[in-house]
GROMACS .gro file of N, CA and C in nm:
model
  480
    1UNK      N    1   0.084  -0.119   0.000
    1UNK     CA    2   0.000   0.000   0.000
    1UNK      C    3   0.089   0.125   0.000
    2UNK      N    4   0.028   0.223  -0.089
    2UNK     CA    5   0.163   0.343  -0.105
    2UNK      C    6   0.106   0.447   0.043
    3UNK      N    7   0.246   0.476   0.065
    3UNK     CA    8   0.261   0.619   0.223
    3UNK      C    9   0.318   0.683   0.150
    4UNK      N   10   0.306   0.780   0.262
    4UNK     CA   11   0.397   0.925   0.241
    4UNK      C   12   0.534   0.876   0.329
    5UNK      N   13   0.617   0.974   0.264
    5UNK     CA   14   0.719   0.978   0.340
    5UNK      C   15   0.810   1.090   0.407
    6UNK      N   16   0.817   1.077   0.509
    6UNK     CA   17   0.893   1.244   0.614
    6UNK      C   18   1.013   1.227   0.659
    7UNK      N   19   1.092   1.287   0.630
    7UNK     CA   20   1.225   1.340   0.716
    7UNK      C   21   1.219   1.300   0.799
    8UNK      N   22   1.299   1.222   0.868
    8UNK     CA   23   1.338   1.144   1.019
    8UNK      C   24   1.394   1.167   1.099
    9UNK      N   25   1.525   1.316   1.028
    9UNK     CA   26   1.568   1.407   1.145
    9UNK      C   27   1.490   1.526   1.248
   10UNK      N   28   1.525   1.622   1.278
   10UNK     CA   29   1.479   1.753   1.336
   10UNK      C   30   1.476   1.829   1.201
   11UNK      N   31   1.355   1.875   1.205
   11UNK     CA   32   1.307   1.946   1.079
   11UNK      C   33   1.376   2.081   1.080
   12UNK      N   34   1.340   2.167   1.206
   12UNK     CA   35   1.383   2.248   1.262
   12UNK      C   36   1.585   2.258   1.223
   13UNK      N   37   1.608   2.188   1.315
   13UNK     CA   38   1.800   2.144   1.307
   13UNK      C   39   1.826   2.152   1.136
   14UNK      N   40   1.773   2.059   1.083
   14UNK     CA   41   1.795   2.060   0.936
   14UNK      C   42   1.795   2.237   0.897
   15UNK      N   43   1.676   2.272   0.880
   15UNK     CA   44   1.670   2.422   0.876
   15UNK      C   45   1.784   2.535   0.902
   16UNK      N   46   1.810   2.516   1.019
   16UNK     CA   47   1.902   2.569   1.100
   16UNK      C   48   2.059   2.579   1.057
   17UNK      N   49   2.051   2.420   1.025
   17UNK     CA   50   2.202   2.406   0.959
   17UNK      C   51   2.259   2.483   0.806
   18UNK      N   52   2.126   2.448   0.726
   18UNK     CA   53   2.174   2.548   0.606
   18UNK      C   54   2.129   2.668   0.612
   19UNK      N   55   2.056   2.724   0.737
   19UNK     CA   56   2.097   2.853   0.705
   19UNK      C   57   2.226   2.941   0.776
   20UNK      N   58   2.237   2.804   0.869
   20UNK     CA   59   2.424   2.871   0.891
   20UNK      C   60   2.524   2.868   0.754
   21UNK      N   61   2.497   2.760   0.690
   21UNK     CA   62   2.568   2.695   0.570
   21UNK      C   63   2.540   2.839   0.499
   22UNK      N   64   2.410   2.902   0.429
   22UNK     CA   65   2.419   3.018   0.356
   22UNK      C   66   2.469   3.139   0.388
   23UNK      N   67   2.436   3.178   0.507
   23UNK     CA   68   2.505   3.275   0.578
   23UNK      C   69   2.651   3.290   0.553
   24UNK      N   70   2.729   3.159   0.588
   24UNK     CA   71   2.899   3.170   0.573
   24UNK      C   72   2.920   3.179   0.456
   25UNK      N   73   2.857   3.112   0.361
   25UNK     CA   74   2.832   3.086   0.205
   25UNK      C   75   2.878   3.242   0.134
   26UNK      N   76   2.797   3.313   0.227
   26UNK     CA   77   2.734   3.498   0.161
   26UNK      C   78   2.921   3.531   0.208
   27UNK      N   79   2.958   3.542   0.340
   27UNK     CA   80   3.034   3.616   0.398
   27UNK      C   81   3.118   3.584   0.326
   28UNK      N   82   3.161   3.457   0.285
   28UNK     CA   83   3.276   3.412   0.278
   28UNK      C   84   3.289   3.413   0.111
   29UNK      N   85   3.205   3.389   0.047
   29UNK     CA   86   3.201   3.418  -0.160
   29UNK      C   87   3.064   3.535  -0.204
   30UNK      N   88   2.990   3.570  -0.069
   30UNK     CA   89   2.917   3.610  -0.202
   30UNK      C   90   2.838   3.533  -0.263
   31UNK      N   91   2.730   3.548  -0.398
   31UNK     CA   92   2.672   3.513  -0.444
   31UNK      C   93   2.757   3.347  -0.515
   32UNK      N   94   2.812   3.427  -0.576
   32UNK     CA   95   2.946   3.272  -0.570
   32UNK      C   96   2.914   3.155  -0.468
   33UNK      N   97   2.931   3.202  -0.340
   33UNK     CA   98   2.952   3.105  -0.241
   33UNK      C   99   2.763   3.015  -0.222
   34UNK      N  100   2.654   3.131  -0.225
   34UNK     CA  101   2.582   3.051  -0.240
   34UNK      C  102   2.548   2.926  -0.349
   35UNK      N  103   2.567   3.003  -0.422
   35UNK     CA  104   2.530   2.933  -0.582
   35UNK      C  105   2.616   2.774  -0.567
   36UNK      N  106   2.700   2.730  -0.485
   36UNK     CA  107   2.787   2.633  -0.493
   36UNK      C  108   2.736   2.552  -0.374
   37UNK      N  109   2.600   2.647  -0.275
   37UNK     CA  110   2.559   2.538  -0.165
   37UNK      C  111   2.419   2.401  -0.232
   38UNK      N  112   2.456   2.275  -0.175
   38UNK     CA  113   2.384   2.222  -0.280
   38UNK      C  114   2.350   2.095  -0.206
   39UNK      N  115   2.251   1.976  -0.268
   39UNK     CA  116   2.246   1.877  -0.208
   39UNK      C  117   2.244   1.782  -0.341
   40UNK      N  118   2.319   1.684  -0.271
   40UNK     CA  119   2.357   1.576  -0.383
   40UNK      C  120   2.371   1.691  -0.544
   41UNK      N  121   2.342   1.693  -0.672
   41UNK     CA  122   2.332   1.747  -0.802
   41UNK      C  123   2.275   1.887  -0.789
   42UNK      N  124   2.217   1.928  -0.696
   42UNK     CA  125   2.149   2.054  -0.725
   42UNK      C  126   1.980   2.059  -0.752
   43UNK      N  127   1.943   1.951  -0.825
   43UNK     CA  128   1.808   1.918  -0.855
   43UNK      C  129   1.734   1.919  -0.783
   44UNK      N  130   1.619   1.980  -0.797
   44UNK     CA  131   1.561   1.988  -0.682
   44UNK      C  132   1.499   1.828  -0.630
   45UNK      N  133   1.443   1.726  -0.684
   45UNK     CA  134   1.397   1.597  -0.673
   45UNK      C  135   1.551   1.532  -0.583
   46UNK      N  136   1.626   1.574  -0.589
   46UNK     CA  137   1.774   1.517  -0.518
   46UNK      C  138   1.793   1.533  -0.394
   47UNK      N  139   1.684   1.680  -0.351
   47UNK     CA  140   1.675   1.721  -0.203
   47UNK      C  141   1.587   1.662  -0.106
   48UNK      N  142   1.443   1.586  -0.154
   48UNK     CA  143   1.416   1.465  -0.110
   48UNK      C  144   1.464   1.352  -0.051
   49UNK      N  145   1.549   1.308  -0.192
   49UNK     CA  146   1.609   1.194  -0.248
   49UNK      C  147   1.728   1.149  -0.120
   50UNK      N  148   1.815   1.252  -0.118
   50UNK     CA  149   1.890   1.228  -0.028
   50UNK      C  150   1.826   1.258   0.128
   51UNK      N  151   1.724   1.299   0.143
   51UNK     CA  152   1.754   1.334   0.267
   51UNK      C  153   1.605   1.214   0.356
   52UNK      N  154   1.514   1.162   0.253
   52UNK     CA  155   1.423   1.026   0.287
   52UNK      C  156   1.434   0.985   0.207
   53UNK      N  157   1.382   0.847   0.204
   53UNK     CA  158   1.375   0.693   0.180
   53UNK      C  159   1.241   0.699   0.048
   54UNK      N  160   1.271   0.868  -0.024
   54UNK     CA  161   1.145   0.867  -0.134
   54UNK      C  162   1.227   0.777  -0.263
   55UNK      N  163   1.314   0.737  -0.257
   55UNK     CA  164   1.351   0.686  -0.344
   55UNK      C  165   1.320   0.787  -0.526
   56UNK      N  166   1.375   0.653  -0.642
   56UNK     CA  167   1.358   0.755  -0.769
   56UNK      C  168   1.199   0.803  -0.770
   57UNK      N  169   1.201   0.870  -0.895
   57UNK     CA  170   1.050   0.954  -0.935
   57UNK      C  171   0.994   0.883  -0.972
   58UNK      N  172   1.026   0.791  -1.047
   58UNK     CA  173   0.928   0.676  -1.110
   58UNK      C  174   0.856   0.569  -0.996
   59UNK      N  175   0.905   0.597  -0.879
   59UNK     CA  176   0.777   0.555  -0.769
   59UNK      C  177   0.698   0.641  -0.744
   60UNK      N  178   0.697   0.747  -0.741
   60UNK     CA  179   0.621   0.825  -0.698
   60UNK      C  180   0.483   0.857  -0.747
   61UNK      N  181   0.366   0.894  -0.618
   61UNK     CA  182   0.233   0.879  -0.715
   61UNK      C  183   0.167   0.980  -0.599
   62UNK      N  184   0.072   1.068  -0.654
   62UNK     CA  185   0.002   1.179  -0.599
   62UNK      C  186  -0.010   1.144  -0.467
   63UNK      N  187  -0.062   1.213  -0.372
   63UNK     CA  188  -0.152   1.181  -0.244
   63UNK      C  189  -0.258   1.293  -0.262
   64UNK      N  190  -0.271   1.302  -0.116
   64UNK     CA  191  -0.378   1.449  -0.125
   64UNK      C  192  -0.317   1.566  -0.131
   65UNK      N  193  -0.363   1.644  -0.193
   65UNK     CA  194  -0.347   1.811  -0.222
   65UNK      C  195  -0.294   1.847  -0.107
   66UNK      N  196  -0.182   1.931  -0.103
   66UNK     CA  197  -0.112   1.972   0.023
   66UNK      C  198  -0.196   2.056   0.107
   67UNK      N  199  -0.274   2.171   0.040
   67UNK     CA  200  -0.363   2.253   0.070
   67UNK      C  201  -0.427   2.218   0.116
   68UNK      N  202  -0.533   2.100   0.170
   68UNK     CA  203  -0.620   2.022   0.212
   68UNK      C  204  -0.579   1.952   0.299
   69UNK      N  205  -0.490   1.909   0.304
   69UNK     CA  206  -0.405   1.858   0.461
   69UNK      C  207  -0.334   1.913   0.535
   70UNK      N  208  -0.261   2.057   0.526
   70UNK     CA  209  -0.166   2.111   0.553
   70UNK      C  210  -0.148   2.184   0.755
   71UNK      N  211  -0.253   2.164   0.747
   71UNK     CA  212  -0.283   2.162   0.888
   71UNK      C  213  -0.204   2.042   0.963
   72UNK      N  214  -0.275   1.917   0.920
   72UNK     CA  215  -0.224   1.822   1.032
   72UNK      C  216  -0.110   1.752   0.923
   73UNK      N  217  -0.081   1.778   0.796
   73UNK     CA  218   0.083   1.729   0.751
   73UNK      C  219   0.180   1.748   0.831
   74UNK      N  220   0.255   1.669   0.867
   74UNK     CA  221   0.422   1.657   0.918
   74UNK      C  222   0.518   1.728   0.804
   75UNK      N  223   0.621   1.841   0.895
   75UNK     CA  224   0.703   1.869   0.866
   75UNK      C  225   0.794   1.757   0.816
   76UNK      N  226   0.858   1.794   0.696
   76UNK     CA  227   0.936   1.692   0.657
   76UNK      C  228   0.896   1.579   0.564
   77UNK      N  229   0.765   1.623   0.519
   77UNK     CA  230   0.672   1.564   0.432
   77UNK      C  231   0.752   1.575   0.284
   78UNK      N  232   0.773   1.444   0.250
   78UNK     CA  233   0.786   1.482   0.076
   78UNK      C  234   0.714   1.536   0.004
   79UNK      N  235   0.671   1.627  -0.074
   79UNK     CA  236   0.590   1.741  -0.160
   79UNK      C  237   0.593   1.756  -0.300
   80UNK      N  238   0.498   1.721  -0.389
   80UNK     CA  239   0.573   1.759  -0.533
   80UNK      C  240   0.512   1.810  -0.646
   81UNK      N  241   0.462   1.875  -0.719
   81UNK     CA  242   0.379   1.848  -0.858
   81UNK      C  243   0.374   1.774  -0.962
   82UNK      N  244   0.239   1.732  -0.973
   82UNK     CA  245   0.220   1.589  -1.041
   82UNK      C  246   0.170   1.657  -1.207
   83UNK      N  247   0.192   1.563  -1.323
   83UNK     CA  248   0.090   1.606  -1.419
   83UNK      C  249   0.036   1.524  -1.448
   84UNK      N  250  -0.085   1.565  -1.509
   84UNK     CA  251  -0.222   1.463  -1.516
   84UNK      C  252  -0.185   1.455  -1.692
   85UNK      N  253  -0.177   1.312  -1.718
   85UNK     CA  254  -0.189   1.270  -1.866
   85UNK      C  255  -0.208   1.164  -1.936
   86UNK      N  256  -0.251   1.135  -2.022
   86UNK     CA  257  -0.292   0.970  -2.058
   86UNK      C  258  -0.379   0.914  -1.940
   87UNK      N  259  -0.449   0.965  -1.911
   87UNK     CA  260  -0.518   0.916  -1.773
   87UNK      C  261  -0.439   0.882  -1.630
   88UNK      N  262  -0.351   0.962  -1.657
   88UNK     CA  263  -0.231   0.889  -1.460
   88UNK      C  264  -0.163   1.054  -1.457
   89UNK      N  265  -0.143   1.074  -1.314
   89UNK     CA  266  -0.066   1.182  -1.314
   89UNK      C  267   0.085   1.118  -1.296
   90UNK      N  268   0.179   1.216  -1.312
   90UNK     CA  269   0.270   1.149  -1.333
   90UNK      C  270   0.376   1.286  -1.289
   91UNK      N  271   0.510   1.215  -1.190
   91UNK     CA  272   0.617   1.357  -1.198
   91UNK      C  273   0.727   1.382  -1.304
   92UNK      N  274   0.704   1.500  -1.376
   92UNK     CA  275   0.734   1.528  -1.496
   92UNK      C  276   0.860   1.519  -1.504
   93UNK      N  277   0.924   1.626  -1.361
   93UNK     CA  278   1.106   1.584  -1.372
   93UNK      C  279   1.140   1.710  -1.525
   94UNK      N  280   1.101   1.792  -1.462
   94UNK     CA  281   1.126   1.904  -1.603
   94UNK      C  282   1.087   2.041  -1.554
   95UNK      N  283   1.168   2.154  -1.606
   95UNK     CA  284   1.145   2.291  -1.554
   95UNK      C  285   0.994   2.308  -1.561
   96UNK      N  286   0.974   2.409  -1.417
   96UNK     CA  287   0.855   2.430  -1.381
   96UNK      C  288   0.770   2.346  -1.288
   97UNK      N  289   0.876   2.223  -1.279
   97UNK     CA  290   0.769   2.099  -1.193
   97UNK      C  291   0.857   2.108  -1.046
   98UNK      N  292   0.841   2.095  -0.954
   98UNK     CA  293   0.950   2.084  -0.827
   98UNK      C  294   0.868   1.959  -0.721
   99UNK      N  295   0.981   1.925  -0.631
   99UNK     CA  296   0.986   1.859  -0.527
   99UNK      C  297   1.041   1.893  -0.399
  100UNK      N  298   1.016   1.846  -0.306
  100UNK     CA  299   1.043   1.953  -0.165
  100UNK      C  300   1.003   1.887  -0.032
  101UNK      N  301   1.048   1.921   0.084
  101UNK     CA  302   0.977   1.942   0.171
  101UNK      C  303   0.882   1.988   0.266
  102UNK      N  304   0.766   1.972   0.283
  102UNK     CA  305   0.683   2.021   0.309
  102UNK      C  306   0.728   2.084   0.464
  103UNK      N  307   0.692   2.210   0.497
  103UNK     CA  308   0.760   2.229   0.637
  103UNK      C  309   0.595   2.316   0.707
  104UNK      N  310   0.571   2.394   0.651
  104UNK     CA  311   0.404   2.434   0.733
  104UNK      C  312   0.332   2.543   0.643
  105UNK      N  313   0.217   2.552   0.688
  105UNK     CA  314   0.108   2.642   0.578
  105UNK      C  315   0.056   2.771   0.636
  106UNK      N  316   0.067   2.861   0.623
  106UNK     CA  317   0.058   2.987   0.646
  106UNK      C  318  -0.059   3.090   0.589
  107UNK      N  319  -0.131   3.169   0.620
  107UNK     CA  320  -0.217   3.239   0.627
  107UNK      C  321  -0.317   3.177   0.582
  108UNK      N  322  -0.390   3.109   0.673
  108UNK     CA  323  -0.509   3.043   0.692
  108UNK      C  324  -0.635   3.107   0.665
  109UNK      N  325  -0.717   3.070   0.539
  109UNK     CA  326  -0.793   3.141   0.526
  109UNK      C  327  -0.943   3.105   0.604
  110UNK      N  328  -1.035   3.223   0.640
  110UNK     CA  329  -1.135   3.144   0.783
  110UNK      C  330  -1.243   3.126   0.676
  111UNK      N  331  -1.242   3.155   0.553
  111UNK     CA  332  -1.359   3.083   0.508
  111UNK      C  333  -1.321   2.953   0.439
  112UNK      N  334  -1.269   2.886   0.389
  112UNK     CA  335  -1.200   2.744   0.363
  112UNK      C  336  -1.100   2.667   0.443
  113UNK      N  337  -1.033   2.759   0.558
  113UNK     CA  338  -0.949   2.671   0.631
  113UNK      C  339  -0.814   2.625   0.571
  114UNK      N  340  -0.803   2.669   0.454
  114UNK     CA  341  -0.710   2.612   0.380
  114UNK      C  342  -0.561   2.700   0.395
  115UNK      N  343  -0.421   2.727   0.341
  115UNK     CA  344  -0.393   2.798   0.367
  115UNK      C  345  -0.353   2.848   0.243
  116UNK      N  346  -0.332   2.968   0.248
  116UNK     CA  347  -0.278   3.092   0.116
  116UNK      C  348  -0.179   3.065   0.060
  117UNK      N  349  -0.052   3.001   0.179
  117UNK     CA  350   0.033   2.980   0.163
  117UNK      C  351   0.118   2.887   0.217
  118UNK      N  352   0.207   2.813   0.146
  118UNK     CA  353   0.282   2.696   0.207
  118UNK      C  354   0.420   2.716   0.220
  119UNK      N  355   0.477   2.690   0.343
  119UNK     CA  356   0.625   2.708   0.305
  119UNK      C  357   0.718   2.554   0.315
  120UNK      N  358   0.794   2.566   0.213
  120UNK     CA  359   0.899   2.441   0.184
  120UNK      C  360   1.007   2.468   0.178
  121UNK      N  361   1.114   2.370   0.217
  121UNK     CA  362   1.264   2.350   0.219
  121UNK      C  363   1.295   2.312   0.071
  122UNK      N  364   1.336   2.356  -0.003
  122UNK     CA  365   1.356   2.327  -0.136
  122UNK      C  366   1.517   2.386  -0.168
  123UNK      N  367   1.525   2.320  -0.330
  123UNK     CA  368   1.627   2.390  -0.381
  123UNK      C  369   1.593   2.345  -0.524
  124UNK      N  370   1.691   2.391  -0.649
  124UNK     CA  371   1.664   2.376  -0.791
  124UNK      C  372   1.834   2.456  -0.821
  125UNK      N  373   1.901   2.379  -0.943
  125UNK     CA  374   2.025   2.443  -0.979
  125UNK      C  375   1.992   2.586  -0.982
  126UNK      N  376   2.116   2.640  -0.935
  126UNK     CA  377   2.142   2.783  -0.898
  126UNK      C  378   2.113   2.841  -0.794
  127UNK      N  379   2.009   2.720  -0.695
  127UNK     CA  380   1.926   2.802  -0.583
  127UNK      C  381   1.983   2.693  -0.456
  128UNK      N  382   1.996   2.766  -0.353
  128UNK     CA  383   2.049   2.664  -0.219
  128UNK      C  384   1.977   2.621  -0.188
  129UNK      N  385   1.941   2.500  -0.062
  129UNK     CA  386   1.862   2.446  -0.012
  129UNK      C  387   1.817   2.604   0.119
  130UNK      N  388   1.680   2.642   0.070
  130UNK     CA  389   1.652   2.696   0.176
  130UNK      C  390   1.493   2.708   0.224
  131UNK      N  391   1.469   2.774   0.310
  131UNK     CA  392   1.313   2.816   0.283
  131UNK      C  393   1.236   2.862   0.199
  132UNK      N  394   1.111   2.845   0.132
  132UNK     CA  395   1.034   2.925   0.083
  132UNK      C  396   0.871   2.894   0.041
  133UNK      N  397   0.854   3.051   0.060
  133UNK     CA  398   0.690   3.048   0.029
  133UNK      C  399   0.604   3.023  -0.070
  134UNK      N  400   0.517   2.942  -0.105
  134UNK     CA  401   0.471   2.916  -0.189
  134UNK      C  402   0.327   2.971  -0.206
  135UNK      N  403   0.253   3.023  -0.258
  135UNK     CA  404   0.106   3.110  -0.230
  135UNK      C  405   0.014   3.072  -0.321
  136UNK      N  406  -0.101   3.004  -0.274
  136UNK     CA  407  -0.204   3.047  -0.399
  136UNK      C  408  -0.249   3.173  -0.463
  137UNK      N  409  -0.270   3.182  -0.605
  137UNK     CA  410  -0.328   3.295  -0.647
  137UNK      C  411  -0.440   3.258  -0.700
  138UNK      N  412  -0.543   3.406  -0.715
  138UNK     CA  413  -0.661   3.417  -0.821
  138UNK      C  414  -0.637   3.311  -0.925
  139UNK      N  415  -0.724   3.286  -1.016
  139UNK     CA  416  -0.697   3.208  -1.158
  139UNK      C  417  -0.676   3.322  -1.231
  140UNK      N  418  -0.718   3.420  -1.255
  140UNK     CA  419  -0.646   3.467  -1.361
  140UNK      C  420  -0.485   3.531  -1.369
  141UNK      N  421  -0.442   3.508  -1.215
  141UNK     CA  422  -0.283   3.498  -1.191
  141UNK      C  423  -0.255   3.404  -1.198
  142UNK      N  424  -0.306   3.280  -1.162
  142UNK     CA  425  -0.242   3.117  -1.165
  142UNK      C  426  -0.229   3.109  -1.275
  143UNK      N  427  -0.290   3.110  -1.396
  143UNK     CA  428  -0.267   3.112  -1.531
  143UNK      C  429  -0.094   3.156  -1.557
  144UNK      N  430  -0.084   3.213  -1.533
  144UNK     CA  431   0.040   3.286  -1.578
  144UNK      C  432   0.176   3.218  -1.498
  145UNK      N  433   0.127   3.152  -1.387
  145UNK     CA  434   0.211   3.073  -1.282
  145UNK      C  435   0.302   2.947  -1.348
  146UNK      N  436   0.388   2.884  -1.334
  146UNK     CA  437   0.457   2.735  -1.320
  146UNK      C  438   0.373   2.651  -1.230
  147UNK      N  439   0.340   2.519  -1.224
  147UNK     CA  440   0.324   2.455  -1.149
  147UNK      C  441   0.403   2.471  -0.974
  148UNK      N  442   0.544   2.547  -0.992
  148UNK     CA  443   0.606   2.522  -0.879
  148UNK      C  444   0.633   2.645  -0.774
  149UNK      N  445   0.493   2.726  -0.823
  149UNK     CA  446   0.531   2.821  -0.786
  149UNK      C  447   0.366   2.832  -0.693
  150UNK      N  448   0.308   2.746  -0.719
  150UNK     CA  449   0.128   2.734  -0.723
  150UNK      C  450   0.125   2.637  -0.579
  151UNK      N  451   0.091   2.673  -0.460
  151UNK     CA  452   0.074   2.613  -0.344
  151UNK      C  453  -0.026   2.478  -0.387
  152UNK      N  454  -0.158   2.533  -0.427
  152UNK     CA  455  -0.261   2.454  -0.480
  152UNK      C  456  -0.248   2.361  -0.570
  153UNK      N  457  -0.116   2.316  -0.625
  153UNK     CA  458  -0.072   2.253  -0.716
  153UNK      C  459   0.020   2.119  -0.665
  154UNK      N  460   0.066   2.134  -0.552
  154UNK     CA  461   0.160   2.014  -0.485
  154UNK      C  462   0.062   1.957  -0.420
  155UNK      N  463   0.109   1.789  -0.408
  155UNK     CA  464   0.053   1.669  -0.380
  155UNK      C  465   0.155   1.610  -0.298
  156UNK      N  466   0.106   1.565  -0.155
  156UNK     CA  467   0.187   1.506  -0.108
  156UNK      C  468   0.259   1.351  -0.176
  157UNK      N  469   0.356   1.329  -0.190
  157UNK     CA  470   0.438   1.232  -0.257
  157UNK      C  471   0.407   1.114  -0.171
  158UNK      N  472   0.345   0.981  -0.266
  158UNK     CA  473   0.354   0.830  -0.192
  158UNK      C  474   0.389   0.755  -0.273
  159UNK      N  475   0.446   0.629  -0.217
  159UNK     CA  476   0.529   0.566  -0.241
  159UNK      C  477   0.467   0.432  -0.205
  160UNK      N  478   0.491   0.310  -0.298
  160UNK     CA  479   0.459   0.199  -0.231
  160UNK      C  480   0.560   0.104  -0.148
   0.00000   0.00000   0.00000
């Protein structure tokens, strides 16, 4: 039966550590120095990869909408955008699609409960492993969006 799968360290500690890691990164190169902080390849699907037991992409298969669980999701949640095609969604593994850790959901809206916004531990070549916000928009701004930029768009990642 497919689960999700979460980070097994301190979510928090993890956190903590690369943003000491970026900090010295800045002091010590500069933009340089970040651009070279990285996990396993840089990819963002690699920052998962190495850090739980999500194994490759080709296991991977939707769960529920992050937005819809994000309340009682565990930090440390694998996170990703799926595309729907030939009848199966599927992770594309191509600019615009990302993978991540799910870490907590932010500005809770009181008429759906849902939240506005999600924040994840991520990274993608050129970018360090760090925090960031992810927000739903209107549709006629989502239109114009990436999949990885669209809160309402990540699915928690399961695995059989």
């Amino acid at each position: 039966m497919a689960h999700p799968v979460v980070y097994r360290g301190d979510m928090a500690a993890l956190i903590k550590e690369w943003d000491a890691k970026y900090r010295k990164a800045w002091e010590e190169n500069g933009w340089g120095g970040i651009r070279s902080l990285k996990i396993a390849n840089g990819q963002c699907a690699r920052l998962p990869q190495e850090l739980t037991s999500v194994g490759h992409t080709s296991r991977w298969q939707p769960g529920e909408r992050v937005v819809d669980v994000a309340r009682t999701l565990k930090p440390g949640t694998v996170i990703a955008n799926f595309l729907f095609e030939y009848d199966k969604m599927w992770y594309p593994n191509s600019h615009g699609w990302h993978a991540a850790l799910f870490v907590k959901g932010e500005d809770y809206s009181t008429a759906t409960g849902k939240p506005n916004k999600i924040i994840m531990f991520d990274q993608w070549t050129g970018k360090a492993p760090t925090l960031r916000p992810v927000h739903n928009w209107p549709p006629h701004t989502e239109k114009t969006k990436e999949p990885a930029n669209i809160a309402n768009d990540f699915f928690v990642v399961m695995v059989p």
